[in-house]
Amino acid sequence: MKKVIVACGGGIATSTLIADKVRQTLDEAGIDYRLTQTTLSELVYENSDADLIVTSMKVESDFGVPALSGAGFLTGINEEAIKEQIISALSD
């Protein structure tokens, strides 16, 4: 099972919108996963066993696991590219 963390500034509204799109993407790809939501400031403490981090904005920090911006899920710009990046990052 893959662990995915979705993070935004407050850990509630924006991350929920992105998390819904991530869930849909992973369900359609048939990837077994566990998804959690958090704030960007708590991400440092939450990423120890993560396979992928999806944030609401570009983050410069290196968390030791793949991280990508899911902002396109909010704007509708490059959604397909983000979906492909998610699937690629979690494919064995």
GROMACS .gro file of C-alpha atoms in nm:
model
   92
    1MET     CA    1   0.000   0.000   0.000
    2LYS     CA    2   0.131   0.343  -0.097
    3LYS     CA    3   0.116   0.633   0.146
    4VAL     CA    4   0.026   0.970  -0.005
    5ILE     CA    5   0.027   1.297   0.186
    6VAL     CA    6  -0.162   1.601   0.061
    7ALA     CA    7  -0.061   1.931   0.221
    8CYS     CA    8  -0.174   2.292   0.201
    9GLY     CA    9  -0.143   2.603   0.415
   10GLY     CA   10  -0.426   2.519   0.653
   11GLY     CA   11  -0.461   2.145   0.596
   12ILE     CA   12  -0.835   2.165   0.535
   13ALA     CA   13  -1.004   2.329   0.237
   14THR     CA   14  -0.746   2.336  -0.039
   15SER     CA   15  -0.594   2.003   0.054
   16THR     CA   16  -0.941   1.846   0.053
   17LEU     CA   17  -1.003   1.957  -0.304
   18ILE     CA   18  -0.663   1.825  -0.413
   19ALA     CA   19  -0.706   1.504  -0.210
   20ASP     CA   20  -1.035   1.429  -0.386
   21LYS     CA   21  -0.861   1.452  -0.725
   22VAL     CA   22  -0.569   1.241  -0.604
   23ARG     CA   23  -0.808   0.974  -0.475
   24GLN     CA   24  -0.993   0.971  -0.806
   25THR     CA   25  -0.665   0.939  -0.996
   26LEU     CA   26  -0.539   0.652  -0.778
   27ASP     CA   27  -0.873   0.471  -0.783
   28GLU     CA   28  -0.887   0.489  -1.163
   29ALA     CA   29  -0.527   0.361  -1.184
   30GLY     CA   30  -0.602   0.073  -0.946
   31ILE     CA   31  -0.331   0.178  -0.699
   32ASP     CA   32  -0.379   0.068  -0.337
   33TYR     CA   33  -0.314   0.369  -0.115
   34ARG     CA   34  -0.361   0.543   0.217
   35LEU     CA   35  -0.404   0.920   0.192
   36THR     CA   36  -0.360   1.171   0.472
   37GLN     CA   37  -0.395   1.547   0.479
   38THR     CA   38  -0.180   1.792   0.670
   39THR     CA   39  -0.050   2.147   0.671
   40LEU     CA   40   0.268   2.250   0.495
   41SER     CA   41   0.427   2.339   0.831
   42GLU     CA   42   0.357   1.990   0.972
   43LEU     CA   43   0.481   1.813   0.661
   44VAL     CA   44   0.828   1.776   0.809
   45TYR     CA   45   0.682   1.552   1.083
   46GLU     CA   46   0.437   1.359   0.865
   47ASN     CA   47   0.655   1.240   0.577
   48SER     CA   48   0.865   0.964   0.736
   49ASP     CA   49   0.696   0.674   0.559
   50ALA     CA   50   0.537   0.860   0.267
   51ASP     CA   51   0.571   0.743  -0.092
   52LEU     CA   52   0.448   1.072  -0.241
   53ILE     CA   53   0.371   1.424  -0.125
   54VAL     CA   54   0.127   1.644  -0.317
   55THR     CA   55   0.116   2.010  -0.213
   56SER     CA   56  -0.103   2.305  -0.297
   57MET     CA   57   0.202   2.502  -0.411
   58LYS     CA   58   0.560   2.444  -0.518
   59VAL     CA   59   0.775   2.357  -0.217
   60GLU     CA   60   1.152   2.388  -0.229
   61SER     CA   61   1.220   2.158   0.067
   62ASP     CA   62   1.359   1.811   0.005
   63PHE     CA   63   1.154   1.561   0.204
   64GLY     CA   64   1.341   1.258   0.075
   65VAL     CA   65   1.040   1.136  -0.123
   66PRO     CA   66   0.884   1.252  -0.449
   67ALA     CA   67   0.688   1.573  -0.406
   68LEU     CA   68   0.482   1.760  -0.661
   69SER     CA   69   0.246   2.052  -0.680
   70GLY     CA   70  -0.121   1.967  -0.715
   71ALA     CA   71  -0.220   2.329  -0.782
   72GLY     CA   72  -0.332   2.230  -1.130
   73PHE     CA   73  -0.615   2.034  -0.968
   74LEU     CA   74  -0.742   2.366  -0.833
   75THR     CA   75  -0.703   2.563  -1.155
   76GLY     CA   76  -0.777   2.290  -1.406
   77ILE     CA   77  -0.446   2.362  -1.580
   78ASN     CA   78  -0.231   2.057  -1.664
   79GLU     CA   79  -0.453   1.817  -1.468
   80GLU     CA   80  -0.367   1.525  -1.695
   81ALA     CA   81   0.006   1.589  -1.654
   82ILE     CA   82  -0.032   1.592  -1.276
   83LYS     CA   83  -0.227   1.266  -1.286
   84GLU     CA   84   0.048   1.107  -1.495
   85GLN     CA   85   0.314   1.230  -1.251
   86ILE     CA   86   0.124   1.083  -0.957
   87ILE     CA   87   0.079   0.746  -1.123
   88SER     CA   88   0.441   0.740  -1.236
   89ALA     CA   89   0.570   0.826  -0.887
   90LEU     CA   90   0.369   0.544  -0.730
   91SER     CA   91   0.420   0.275  -0.992
   92ASP     CA   92   0.651  -0.008  -0.889
   0.00000   0.00000   0.00000
